[in-house]
Tab-separated table of C-alpha atoms and ligand atoms in Angstrom:
chain	number	residue	atom	x	y	z
A	1	UNK	CA	0.000	0.000	0.000
A	2	UNK	CA	1.703	3.182	-1.136
A	3	UNK	CA	1.290	6.341	0.912
A	4	UNK	CA	2.469	9.926	0.754
A	5	UNK	CA	5.156	9.091	3.271
A	6	UNK	CA	6.398	6.212	1.139
A	7	UNK	CA	6.698	8.471	-1.843
A	8	UNK	CA	8.689	11.006	0.115
A	9	UNK	CA	10.956	8.843	2.206
A	10	UNK	CA	11.104	5.380	0.802
A	11	UNK	CA	11.841	3.470	-2.312
A	12	UNK	CA	9.274	1.126	-3.744
A	13	UNK	CA	11.393	-1.636	-5.152
A	14	UNK	CA	9.583	-3.278	-8.054
A	15	UNK	CA	11.323	-6.586	-7.478
A	16	UNK	CA	10.369	-6.775	-3.786
A	17	UNK	CA	7.187	-5.093	-2.607
A	18	UNK	CA	7.395	-6.800	0.727
A	19	UNK	CA	8.331	-3.785	2.855
A	20	UNK	CA	6.957	-0.434	3.990
A	21	UNK	CA	10.159	1.590	3.884
A	22	UNK	CA	13.646	1.209	2.535
A	23	UNK	CA	16.476	2.875	4.415
A	24	UNK	CA	19.932	3.227	2.957
A	25	UNK	CA	22.670	3.116	5.533
A	26	UNK	CA	26.416	3.536	5.129
A	27	UNK	CA	29.234	2.244	7.304
A	28	UNK	CA	32.323	4.437	7.176
A	29	UNK	CA	35.637	4.793	8.994
A	30	UNK	CA	39.333	4.015	8.596
A	31	UNK	CA	40.539	0.772	7.040
A	32	UNK	CA	40.636	-2.226	9.415
A	33	UNK	CA	38.354	-0.755	12.108
A	34	UNK	CA	35.940	-3.634	11.451
A	35	UNK	CA	33.215	-2.245	9.176
A	36	UNK	CA	32.859	-5.393	7.085
A	37	UNK	CA	33.026	-7.609	10.176
A	38	UNK	CA	30.293	-5.532	11.828
A	39	UNK	CA	28.019	-5.873	8.797
A	40	UNK	CA	28.646	-9.622	8.463
A	41	UNK	CA	27.904	-10.108	12.154
A	42	UNK	CA	24.627	-8.225	11.813
A	43	UNK	CA	23.445	-9.631	8.484
A	44	UNK	CA	24.782	-13.209	8.609
A	45	UNK	CA	25.855	-13.696	12.238
A	46	UNK	CA	29.352	-14.696	11.120
A	47	UNK	CA	32.836	-13.478	12.040
A	48	UNK	CA	36.277	-14.220	10.646
A	49	UNK	CA	39.607	-13.057	12.042
A	50	UNK	CA	41.121	-12.911	8.537
A	51	UNK	CA	41.434	-9.363	7.204
A	52	UNK	CA	40.252	-8.949	3.623
A	53	UNK	CA	40.228	-5.229	2.964
A	54	UNK	CA	37.133	-4.083	1.076
A	55	UNK	CA	37.569	-2.970	-2.520
A	56	UNK	CA	35.338	0.011	-3.319
A	57	UNK	CA	31.866	-0.590	-1.938
A	58	UNK	CA	29.483	-3.483	-1.341
A	59	UNK	CA	26.113	-3.944	0.304
A	60	UNK	CA	23.844	-6.328	2.118
A	61	UNK	CA	20.111	-6.219	2.637
A	62	UNK	CA	18.232	-7.002	5.830
A	63	UNK	CA	14.580	-6.472	6.738
A	64	UNK	CA	13.679	-5.412	10.268
A	65	UNK	CA	10.337	-4.773	11.946
A	66	UNK	CA	9.891	-1.492	13.790
A	67	UNK	CA	6.567	-0.113	15.027
A	68	UNK	CA	4.565	-2.599	12.900
A	69	UNK	CA	6.441	-1.520	9.787
A	70	UNK	CA	8.692	-3.645	7.635
A	71	UNK	CA	11.856	-1.675	7.058
A	72	UNK	CA	14.205	-2.963	4.418
A	73	UNK	CA	17.762	-1.907	5.183
A	74	UNK	CA	20.207	-1.574	2.336
A	75	UNK	CA	23.508	-1.415	4.189
A	76	UNK	CA	26.512	-0.176	2.249
A	77	UNK	CA	29.933	-1.251	3.434
A	78	UNK	CA	32.592	1.195	2.250
A	79	UNK	CA	36.309	0.691	1.806
A	80	UNK	CA	38.275	2.658	4.397
A	81	UNK	CA	41.347	2.966	2.218
A	82	UNK	CA	41.996	6.485	0.950
A	83	UNK	CA	42.332	5.396	-2.680
A	84	UNK	CA	38.605	4.498	-2.830
A	85	UNK	CA	37.410	7.806	-1.366
A	86	UNK	CA	36.009	9.187	-4.634
A	87	UNK	CA	33.893	6.091	-5.177
A	88	UNK	CA	32.645	5.829	-1.613
A	89	UNK	CA	31.728	9.500	-1.110
A	90	UNK	CA	29.558	9.277	-4.243
A	91	UNK	CA	27.215	7.094	-2.187
A	92	UNK	CA	26.846	9.448	0.780
A	93	UNK	CA	24.054	11.474	-0.773
A	94	UNK	CA	21.687	8.527	-0.916
A	95	UNK	CA	22.094	7.542	2.726
A	96	UNK	CA	19.655	8.262	5.534
A	97	UNK	CA	21.953	6.931	8.221
A	98	UNK	CA	25.658	6.515	8.882
A	99	UNK	CA	27.576	4.268	11.214
A	100	UNK	CA	30.895	6.056	11.758
A	101	UNK	CA	33.341	3.537	13.174
A	102	UNK	CA	36.714	3.675	14.888
A	103	UNK	CA	38.741	0.952	16.590
A	104	UNK	CA	39.272	1.366	20.353
A	105	UNK	CA	42.772	-0.180	19.948
A	106	UNK	CA	43.803	2.235	17.192
A	107	UNK	CA	44.329	5.899	18.040
A	108	UNK	CA	44.687	6.962	14.409
A	109	UNK	CA	41.205	5.650	13.627
A	110	UNK	CA	39.795	7.682	16.546
A	111	UNK	CA	41.679	10.812	15.459
A	112	UNK	CA	40.196	10.418	11.975
A	113	UNK	CA	36.585	10.552	13.224
A	114	UNK	CA	36.389	14.338	12.909
A	115	UNK	CA	37.465	14.106	9.248
A	116	UNK	CA	34.879	11.409	8.561
A	117	UNK	CA	32.214	13.617	10.165
A	118	UNK	CA	33.282	16.461	7.865
A	119	UNK	CA	32.935	14.120	4.882
A	120	UNK	CA	29.370	13.335	5.977
A	121	UNK	CA	28.578	17.060	6.252
A	122	UNK	CA	30.085	17.692	2.827
A	123	UNK	CA	28.549	14.851	0.849
A	124	UNK	CA	25.313	13.764	2.537
A	125	UNK	CA	21.882	15.216	3.212
A	126	UNK	CA	21.557	17.549	6.184
A	127	UNK	CA	19.086	15.206	7.817
A	128	UNK	CA	21.190	12.059	7.647
A	129	UNK	CA	21.496	10.489	11.104
A	130	UNK	CA	24.845	9.358	12.476
A	131	UNK	CA	25.897	6.934	15.209
A	132	UNK	CA	29.508	6.878	16.375
A	133	UNK	CA	30.743	3.365	17.109
A	134	UNK	CA	33.946	2.241	18.854
A	135	UNK	CA	34.563	-1.336	17.687
A	136	UNK	CA	36.693	-4.172	19.153
A	137	UNK	CA	35.624	-3.595	22.771
A	138	UNK	CA	36.478	-7.272	23.350
A	139	UNK	CA	40.172	-6.245	23.153
A	140	UNK	CA	40.247	-4.354	26.423
A	141	UNK	CA	43.911	-5.257	27.065
A	142	UNK	CA	44.909	-3.367	23.930
A	143	UNK	CA	42.521	-0.483	24.410
A	144	UNK	CA	44.031	2.972	23.766
A	145	UNK	CA	40.773	4.956	23.572
A	146	UNK	CA	38.844	5.127	26.833
A	147	UNK	CA	35.076	4.788	26.756
A	148	UNK	CA	34.809	8.388	28.047
A	149	UNK	CA	36.828	9.696	25.099
A	150	UNK	CA	34.370	8.103	22.702
A	151	UNK	CA	31.430	9.553	24.617
A	152	UNK	CA	33.041	12.984	24.750
A	153	UNK	CA	33.683	13.038	21.014
A	154	UNK	CA	30.159	11.885	20.211
A	155	UNK	CA	28.753	14.660	22.425
A	156	UNK	CA	30.890	17.214	20.616
A	157	UNK	CA	29.717	15.963	17.238
A	158	UNK	CA	26.087	15.561	18.311
A	159	UNK	CA	26.007	11.848	17.514
A	160	UNK	CA	24.822	8.926	19.613
A	161	UNK	CA	27.529	6.522	20.725
A	162	UNK	CA	28.059	2.800	21.312
A	163	UNK	CA	31.074	0.633	22.025
A	164	UNK	CA	30.663	-2.655	20.182
A	165	UNK	CA	32.370	-5.885	19.254
A	166	UNK	CA	31.739	-7.551	15.915
A	167	UNK	CA	33.745	-10.500	17.186
A	168	UNK	CA	31.789	-11.069	20.409
A	169	UNK	CA	28.496	-9.749	19.017
A	170	UNK	CA	28.232	-6.919	21.543
A	171	UNK	CA	25.720	-4.112	20.763
A	172	UNK	CA	25.718	-4.922	17.038
A	173	UNK	CA	21.958	-5.310	16.674
A	174	UNK	CA	21.356	-2.400	19.048
A	175	UNK	CA	23.296	0.028	16.842
A	176	UNK	CA	21.190	-0.802	13.780
A	177	UNK	CA	17.929	-0.728	15.745
A	178	UNK	CA	18.789	2.635	17.274
A	179	UNK	CA	19.750	4.054	13.875
A	180	UNK	CA	16.443	2.889	12.374
A	181	UNK	CA	14.587	4.442	15.320
A	182	UNK	CA	16.281	7.821	15.009
A	183	UNK	CA	15.650	7.882	11.260
A	184	UNK	CA	11.965	7.066	11.920
A	185	UNK	CA	11.802	9.817	14.570
A	186	UNK	CA	13.306	12.314	12.146
A	187	UNK	CA	10.792	11.301	9.499
A	188	UNK	CA	7.760	11.791	11.743
A	189	UNK	CA	9.189	15.057	13.079
A	190	UNK	CA	9.476	16.234	9.523
A	191	UNK	CA	5.943	15.120	8.605
A	192	UNK	CA	4.595	16.884	11.728
A	193	UNK	CA	6.360	20.136	10.921
A	194	UNK	CA	5.211	19.930	7.323
A	195	UNK	CA	1.552	19.497	8.248
A	196	UNK	CA	1.830	22.201	10.943
A	197	UNK	CA	3.167	24.563	8.287
A	198	UNK	CA	0.505	23.676	5.740
A	199	UNK	CA	2.818	21.562	3.651
A	200	UNK	CA	5.500	24.189	3.268
A	201	UNK	CA	7.847	22.954	5.986
A	202	UNK	CA	11.422	21.843	5.478
A	203	UNK	CA	11.373	18.124	4.809
A	204	UNK	CA	13.908	15.439	4.287
A	205	UNK	CA	13.763	13.865	0.883
A	206	UNK	CA	14.912	10.327	0.660
A	207	UNK	CA	13.896	9.694	-2.898
A	208	UNK	CA	17.213	10.087	-4.698
A	209	UNK	CA	18.761	6.872	-5.852
A	210	UNK	CA	22.379	5.870	-5.348
A	211	UNK	CA	24.732	6.433	-8.270
A	212	UNK	CA	24.751	3.592	-10.777
A	213	UNK	CA	28.302	2.443	-10.057
A	214	UNK	CA	28.920	-1.203	-10.869
A	215	UNK	CA	28.803	-3.254	-7.735
A	216	UNK	CA	27.961	-6.783	-6.826
A	217	UNK	CA	25.433	-7.685	-4.206
A	218	UNK	CA	26.880	-9.967	-1.583
A	219	UNK	CA	23.558	-10.884	0.013
B	1	GTP	P1	38.437	-1.973	5.152
B	1	GTP	O1	37.557	-2.849	4.336
B	1	GTP	O2	39.864	-1.992	4.703
B	1	GTP	O3	37.936	-0.561	5.233
B	1	GTP	O4	38.459	-2.562	6.677
B	1	GTP	P2	37.205	-2.908	7.599
B	1	GTP	O5	36.887	-1.725	8.443
B	1	GTP	O6	36.102	-3.459	6.792
B	1	GTP	O7	37.803	-4.025	8.579
B	1	GTP	P3	37.421	-5.582	8.664
B	1	GTP	O8	36.004	-5.782	9.051
B	1	GTP	O9	37.886	-6.249	7.445
B	1	GTP	O10	38.292	-6.030	9.950
B	1	GTP	C1	39.664	-5.800	10.082
B	1	GTP	C2	40.265	-6.775	11.036
B	1	GTP	O11	39.763	-6.554	12.351
B	1	GTP	C3	39.948	-8.245	10.714
B	1	GTP	O12	41.092	-9.024	10.952
B	1	GTP	C4	38.828	-8.587	11.681
B	1	GTP	O13	38.806	-9.955	12.026
B	1	GTP	C5	39.197	-7.736	12.902
B	1	GTP	N1	38.022	-7.358	13.693
B	1	GTP	C6	36.893	-6.779	13.242
B	1	GTP	N2	36.025	-6.566	14.231
B	1	GTP	C7	36.606	-7.030	15.351
B	1	GTP	C8	36.202	-7.085	16.725
B	1	GTP	O14	35.118	-6.678	17.140
B	1	GTP	N3	37.111	-7.619	17.610
B	1	GTP	C9	38.317	-8.090	17.209
B	1	GTP	N4	39.111	-8.601	18.162
B	1	GTP	N5	38.720	-8.049	15.933
B	1	GTP	C10	37.889	-7.528	15.021
B	2	MG	MG1	35.867	-3.811	4.815
């Protein structure tokens, strides 16, 4: 059943009508922080300690149920390596949510968070929602970034924050559920302000499609 909200915020995928909304999410952050591992843990419940650095960009699809709605998540896993930056930033504009990841055992990845946040500001919609995530919290012995430092940075940036472990499956599902919830909240806020302003309010528009760069679906 199509609605005005669908038309504004969601994609109706002709090949799969079995959802109410489609949200595009992006996982970004330095190479080796664990973006691919985090996605595989969430989508397939698998983990491997081998490091196979992502080439360009890839995605997986997962459907979740929130507030009686079927939400199809198209989750894009970006390469952290600098040389792929032009390809990956081309996808920012289509995303409603970002998971910005650093590694709690790698100071450089934490120091790069500000730059990644600037990239989001530069290339994405104003209303895109962001969660800051410190991965590898199972490696407490090798921790160099205290939990408080992560919290402090997220407060400064205005993002929500979680420490997670793709390896031990800590807070993985929670991050995605929270991101879906804050996107939904933003959507209803926007609909409310639009109706309060007689349809002339500032709204988020999630109708643009991602650029047609060749990629293979790994789902
Ligand atoms: P790029 O694709 O190069 O951007 O890297 P990535 O961020 O996708 O990193 P990836 O998921 O490939 O993980 C890098 C390495 O960290 C791999 O050897 C993983 O096994 C390991 N790793 C990922 N998550 C965790 C975690 O939560 N705990 C531990 N101990 N290791 C992890
Ligand atoms: Mg990767």
